[in-house]
PDB file of C-alpha atoms in Angstrom:
ATOM      1  CA  MET Y 622      84.635 113.275  76.069  1.00  0.00           C
ATOM      2  CA  PHE Y 623      81.368 111.825  73.901  1.00  0.00           C
ATOM      3  CA  THR Y 624      83.252 108.460  73.825  1.00  0.00           C
ATOM      4  CA  ALA Y 625      84.180 107.970  77.912  1.00  0.00           C
ATOM      5  CA  VAL Y 626      80.670 108.787  77.899  1.00  0.00           C
ATOM      6  CA  LEU Y 627      79.329 106.098  75.523  1.00  0.00           C
ATOM      7  CA  ARG Y 628      81.760 103.541  77.320  1.00  0.00           C
ATOM      8  CA  ARG Y 629      80.368 104.906  80.867  1.00  0.00           C
ATOM      9  CA  ARG Y 630      76.622 103.899  79.211  1.00  0.00           C
ATOM     10  CA  ALA Y 631      78.155 100.734  77.928  1.00  0.00           C
ATOM     11  CA  LEU Y 632      79.500  99.449  81.489  1.00  0.00           C
ATOM     12  CA  GLN Y 633      75.821 100.918  83.705  1.00  0.00           C
ATOM     13  CA  SER Y 634      73.799  99.003  80.845  1.00  0.00           C
ATOM     14  CA  THR Y 635      75.957  96.047  81.179  1.00  0.00           C
ATOM     15  CA  ASN Y 636      76.580  96.012  84.870  1.00  0.00           C
ATOM     16  CA  LEU Y 637      72.544  96.641  85.432  1.00  0.00           C
ATOM     17  CA  PRO Y 638      71.523  92.588  85.728  1.00  0.00           C
ATOM     18  CA  PHE Y 639      73.347  92.190  88.739  1.00  0.00           C
ATOM     19  CA  GLN Y 640      71.983  94.825  90.581  1.00  0.00           C
ATOM     20  CA  PHE Y 641      68.793  93.717  91.709  1.00  0.00           C
ATOM     21  CA  ALA Y 642      68.293  90.215  92.931  1.00  0.00           C
ATOM     22  CA  ARG Y 643      64.896  89.561  92.191  1.00  0.00           C
ATOM     23  CA  CYS Y 644      64.560  85.805  93.076  1.00  0.00           C
ATOM     24  CA  TYR Y 645      61.980  83.026  91.281  1.00  0.00           C
ATOM     25  CA  ALA Y 646      62.245  79.829  93.287  1.00  0.00           C
ATOM     26  CA  ALA Y 647      61.258  76.536  92.030  1.00  0.00           C
ATOM     27  CA  LYS Y 648      58.566  75.725  95.328  1.00  0.00           C
ATOM     28  CA  SER Y 649      56.119  78.401  93.568  1.00  0.00           C
ATOM     29  CA  TYR Y 650      57.045  81.541  96.474  1.00  0.00           C
ATOM     30  CA  PRO Y 651      56.019  84.812  95.093  1.00  0.00           C
ATOM     31  CA  PRO Y 652      58.041  87.321  93.360  1.00  0.00           C
ATOM     32  CA  HIS Y 653      61.190  88.452  96.365  1.00  0.00           C
ATOM     33  CA  SER Y 654      64.660  89.905  97.139  1.00  0.00           C
ATOM     34  CA  VAL Y 655      67.283  88.211  98.868  1.00  0.00           C
ATOM     35  CA  VAL Y 656      68.681  90.717 101.327  1.00  0.00           C
ATOM     36  CA  SER Y 657      72.767  90.016 101.402  1.00  0.00           C
ATOM     37  CA  MET Y 658      74.671  90.609 104.544  1.00  0.00           C
ATOM     38  CA  PRO Y 659      76.583  93.690 103.089  1.00  0.00           C
ATOM     39  CA  ALA Y 660      79.962  94.988 103.030  1.00  0.00           C
ATOM     40  CA  LEU Y 661      80.123  98.080 105.494  1.00  0.00           C
ATOM     41  CA  SER Y 662      83.326  98.403 104.821  1.00  0.00           C
ATOM     42  CA  PRO Y 663      86.224  97.710 102.326  1.00  0.00           C
ATOM     43  CA  THR Y 664      87.719  95.620 104.536  1.00  0.00           C
ATOM     44  CA  MET Y 665      84.521  93.248 105.945  1.00  0.00           C
ATOM     45  CA  THR Y 666      84.913  90.002 104.907  1.00  0.00           C
ATOM     46  CA  SER Y 667      82.165  88.738 108.013  1.00  0.00           C
ATOM     47  CA  GLY Y 668      80.201  90.003 110.348  1.00  0.00           C
ATOM     48  CA  ASN Y 669      77.655  88.975 112.533  1.00  0.00           C
ATOM     49  CA  ILE Y 670      74.150  89.935 113.296  1.00  0.00           C
ATOM     50  CA  GLY Y 671      73.011  92.434 116.179  1.00  0.00           C
ATOM     51  CA  GLN Y 672      69.320  92.921 116.867  1.00  0.00           C
ATOM     52  CA  TRP Y 673      66.799  93.100 114.233  1.00  0.00           C
ATOM     53  CA  GLN Y 674      65.184  96.038 114.019  1.00  0.00           C
ATOM     54  CA  LYS Y 675      62.383  94.864 112.225  1.00  0.00           C
ATOM     55  CA  LYS Y 676      60.088  91.853 112.351  1.00  0.00           C
ATOM     56  CA  ALA Y 677      58.663  89.310 109.560  1.00  0.00           C
ATOM     57  CA  GLY Y 678      55.844  91.157 107.994  1.00  0.00           C
ATOM     58  CA  ASP Y 679      57.015  94.397 108.318  1.00  0.00           C
ATOM     59  CA  ALA Y 680      56.595  97.453 105.698  1.00  0.00           C
ATOM     60  CA  ILE Y 681      59.962  98.971 105.127  1.00  0.00           C
ATOM     61  CA  VAL Y 682      60.211 101.954 103.286  1.00  0.00           C
ATOM     62  CA  PRO Y 683      63.989 103.838 102.005  1.00  0.00           C
ATOM     63  CA  GLY Y 684      66.336 104.308 105.057  1.00  0.00           C
ATOM     64  CA  ASP Y 685      64.453 102.149 107.583  1.00  0.00           C
ATOM     65  CA  VAL Y 686      67.525 100.435 109.817  1.00  0.00           C
ATOM     66  CA  LEU Y 687      66.781  97.057 109.326  1.00  0.00           C
ATOM     67  CA  VAL Y 688      69.091  95.438 111.141  1.00  0.00           C
ATOM     68  CA  GLU Y 689      72.460  96.328 113.476  1.00  0.00           C
ATOM     69  CA  ILE Y 690      75.679  94.318 111.866  1.00  0.00           C
ATOM     70  CA  GLU Y 691      78.198  93.618 114.085  1.00  0.00           C
ATOM     71  CA  THR Y 692      82.190  93.959 112.839  1.00  0.00           C
ATOM     72  CA  ASP Y 693      85.617  93.125 114.324  1.00  0.00           C
ATOM     73  CA  LYS Y 694      86.144  97.203 114.061  1.00  0.00           C
ATOM     74  CA  ALA Y 695      82.169  98.277 115.413  1.00  0.00           C
ATOM     75  CA  GLN Y 696      78.306  98.329 115.107  1.00  0.00           C
ATOM     76  CA  MET Y 697      76.762  99.671 112.064  1.00  0.00           C
ATOM     77  CA  ASP Y 698      72.667 100.683 111.276  1.00  0.00           C
ATOM     78  CA  PHE Y 699      71.932  98.809 107.923  1.00  0.00           C
ATOM     79  CA  GLU Y 700      69.481 101.384 106.434  1.00  0.00           C
ATOM     80  CA  PHE Y 701      67.523  99.689 104.087  1.00  0.00           C
ATOM     81  CA  GLN Y 702      67.520 102.046 100.370  1.00  0.00           C
ATOM     82  CA  GLU Y 703      64.317  99.836  99.024  1.00  0.00           C
ATOM     83  CA  GLU Y 704      60.554  99.803 100.000  1.00  0.00           C
ATOM     84  CA  GLY Y 705      58.865  96.424 100.577  1.00  0.00           C
ATOM     85  CA  VAL Y 706      57.679  94.398 102.689  1.00  0.00           C
ATOM     86  CA  LEU Y 707      60.211  92.255 104.820  1.00  0.00           C
ATOM     87  CA  ALA Y 708      58.764  87.942 104.103  1.00  0.00           C
ATOM     88  CA  LYS Y 709      61.551  86.660 106.211  1.00  0.00           C
ATOM     89  CA  ILE Y 710      64.568  86.375 108.541  1.00  0.00           C
ATOM     90  CA  LEU Y 711      67.112  84.097 107.736  1.00  0.00           C
ATOM     91  CA  LYS Y 712      70.021  85.091 110.069  1.00  0.00           C
ATOM     92  CA  ASP Y 713      68.148  85.362 113.615  1.00  0.00           C
ATOM     93  CA  SER Y 714      69.804  87.353 116.078  1.00  0.00           C
ATOM     94  CA  GLY Y 715      73.445  86.487 117.522  1.00  0.00           C
ATOM     95  CA  SER Y 716      74.251  84.716 113.980  1.00  0.00           C
ATOM     96  CA  LYS Y 717      78.432  84.736 114.266  1.00  0.00           C
ATOM     97  CA  ASP Y 718      80.183  85.536 111.110  1.00  0.00           C
ATOM     98  CA  ILE Y 719      78.221  85.571 108.688  1.00  0.00           C
ATOM     99  CA  ALA Y 720      80.236  86.218 105.192  1.00  0.00           C
ATOM    100  CA  VAL Y 721      79.235  89.249 103.562  1.00  0.00           C
ATOM    101  CA  GLY Y 722      76.785  87.907 100.525  1.00  0.00           C
ATOM    102  CA  ASN Y 723      75.443  85.479 102.115  1.00  0.00           C
ATOM    103  CA  PRO Y 724      71.522  85.794 102.679  1.00  0.00           C
ATOM    104  CA  ILE Y 725      70.196  87.222 105.606  1.00  0.00           C
ATOM    105  CA  ALA Y 726      66.703  88.225 104.888  1.00  0.00           C
ATOM    106  CA  VAL Y 727      63.655  87.571 102.093  1.00  0.00           C
ATOM    107  CA  MET Y 728      62.134  91.121 100.646  1.00  0.00           C
ATOM    108  CA  ILE Y 729      58.949  91.244  99.250  1.00  0.00           C
ATOM    109  CA  GLU Y 730      56.477  94.024  96.907  1.00  0.00           C
ATOM    110  CA  GLU Y 731      53.312  94.991  99.508  1.00  0.00           C
ATOM    111  CA  GLY Y 732      50.821  93.425  98.594  1.00  0.00           C
ATOM    112  CA  GLU Y 733      52.397  89.885  98.240  1.00  0.00           C
ATOM    113  CA  ASP Y 734      51.809  86.730 100.399  1.00  0.00           C
ATOM    114  CA  ALA Y 735      54.505  86.639 103.582  1.00  0.00           C
ATOM    115  CA  SER Y 736      52.888  83.677 105.034  1.00  0.00           C
ATOM    116  CA  ALA Y 737      53.799  82.049 101.972  1.00  0.00           C
ATOM    117  CA  PHE Y 738      57.552  82.296 103.090  1.00  0.00           C
ATOM    118  CA  ALA Y 739      57.187  80.045 106.278  1.00  0.00           C
ATOM    119  CA  ASP Y 740      59.382  77.208 105.266  1.00  0.00           C
ATOM    120  CA  PHE Y 741      61.592  79.187 103.161  1.00  0.00           C
ATOM    121  CA  THR Y 742      65.411  78.047 104.236  1.00  0.00           C
ATOM    122  CA  ILE Y 743      69.062  79.888 103.422  1.00  0.00           C
ATOM    123  CA  GLU Y 744      69.255  76.675 100.801  1.00  0.00           C
ATOM    124  CA  ASP Y 745      66.255  77.744  98.734  1.00  0.00           C
ATOM    125  CA  ALA Y 746      68.184  81.947  98.482  1.00  0.00           C
ATOM    126  CA  GLY Y 747      71.165  80.300  97.404  1.00  0.00           C
ATOM    127  CA  GLY Y 748      73.587  80.399 100.849  1.00  0.00           C
ATOM    128  CA  GLN Y 749      74.743  77.757 103.531  1.00  0.00           C
ATOM    129  CA  SER Y 750      72.666  76.881 105.730  1.00  0.00           C
ATOM    130  CA  ALA Y 751      76.554  76.776 108.043  1.00  0.00           C
ATOM    131  CA  PRO Y 752      79.880  77.559 107.634  1.00  0.00           C
ATOM    132  CA  ALA Y 753      81.887  74.143 106.410  1.00  0.00           C
ATOM    133  CA  ALA Y 754      83.678  72.597 109.109  1.00  0.00           C
ATOM    134  CA  PRO Y 755      87.128  72.095 108.280  1.00  0.00           C
ATOM    135  CA  LYS Y 756      88.777  69.146 107.279  1.00  0.00           C
ATOM    136  CA  GLU Y 757      90.019  66.826 110.370  1.00  0.00           C
ATOM    137  CA  GLU Y 758      93.299  66.055 108.109  1.00  0.00           C
ATOM    138  CA  ALA Y 759      95.141  69.648 108.477  1.00  0.00           C
ATOM    139  CA  SER Y 760      95.267  69.005 112.042  1.00  0.00           C
ATOM    140  CA  GLU Y 761      96.397  65.489 112.256  1.00  0.00           C
ATOM    141  CA  SER Y 762      98.903  66.358 109.710  1.00  0.00           C
ATOM    142  CA  LYS Y 763      99.885  69.409 112.613  1.00  0.00           C
ATOM    143  CA  GLU Y 764     100.085  67.077 115.160  1.00  0.00           C
ATOM    144  CA  SER Y 765     102.669  64.450 113.345  1.00  0.00           C
ATOM    145  CA  ALA Y 766     104.555  67.003 112.362  1.00  0.00           C
ATOM    146  CA  PRO Y 767     108.000  66.690 114.353  1.00  0.00           C
ATOM    147  CA  ALA Y 768     108.658  69.973 116.478  1.00  0.00           C
ATOM    148  CA  ALA Y 769     111.137  72.855 115.057  1.00  0.00           C
ATOM    149  CA  PRO Y 770     114.417  72.502 117.157  1.00  0.00           C
ATOM    150  CA  LYS Y 771     114.439  75.042 119.654  1.00  0.00           C
ATOM    151  CA  PRO Y 772     117.394  77.477 119.314  1.00  0.00           C
ATOM    152  CA  ALA Y 773     120.827  77.309 121.715  1.00  0.00           C
ATOM    153  CA  PRO Y 774     121.097  80.235 123.885  1.00  0.00           C
ATOM    154  CA  THR Y 775     123.387  83.335 123.046  1.00  0.00           C
ATOM    155  CA  PRO Y 776     125.840  83.977 125.720  1.00  0.00           C
ATOM    156  CA  ALA Y 777     125.022  87.557 127.604  1.00  0.00           C
ATOM    157  CA  ALA Y 778     127.190  90.683 126.257  1.00  0.00           C
ATOM    158  CA  GLU Y 779     129.985  91.616 128.152  1.00  0.00           C
ATOM    159  CA  GLU Y 780     130.380  95.370 128.924  1.00  0.00           C
TER     160      GLU Y 780
END
């Protein structure tokens, strides 16, 4: 029993740095946290931004609905569990197919300067501005591949 407690504490202490996404950018932005697209279900890999319930500059308290997230199965409210100020929205309402973990907004602490994030981009947050375009080679190889022959029709069974 005692070793299980020690093991749990060791795991908790090693995971601690990954629980907080506090960023310090090279362009001298104030300390901030990047809000990523949440996984609202175990099978969710991407989602769409519905309607933002807060706008840049709004104060957020734990339990506030930040944004509506649309998945392939449902539309859910994303309740934020920390307090702060929404500094910048990186993905506008109606944005489609945003991978889980990609940045959608920037939060700062109360009293920090939100106007400093006016030129903050998704690249500054460590995300991609647009999904990678599919390679053209794959579509060309499909066109040049010969079509599979159709199976011969089978005669109807006589009764």
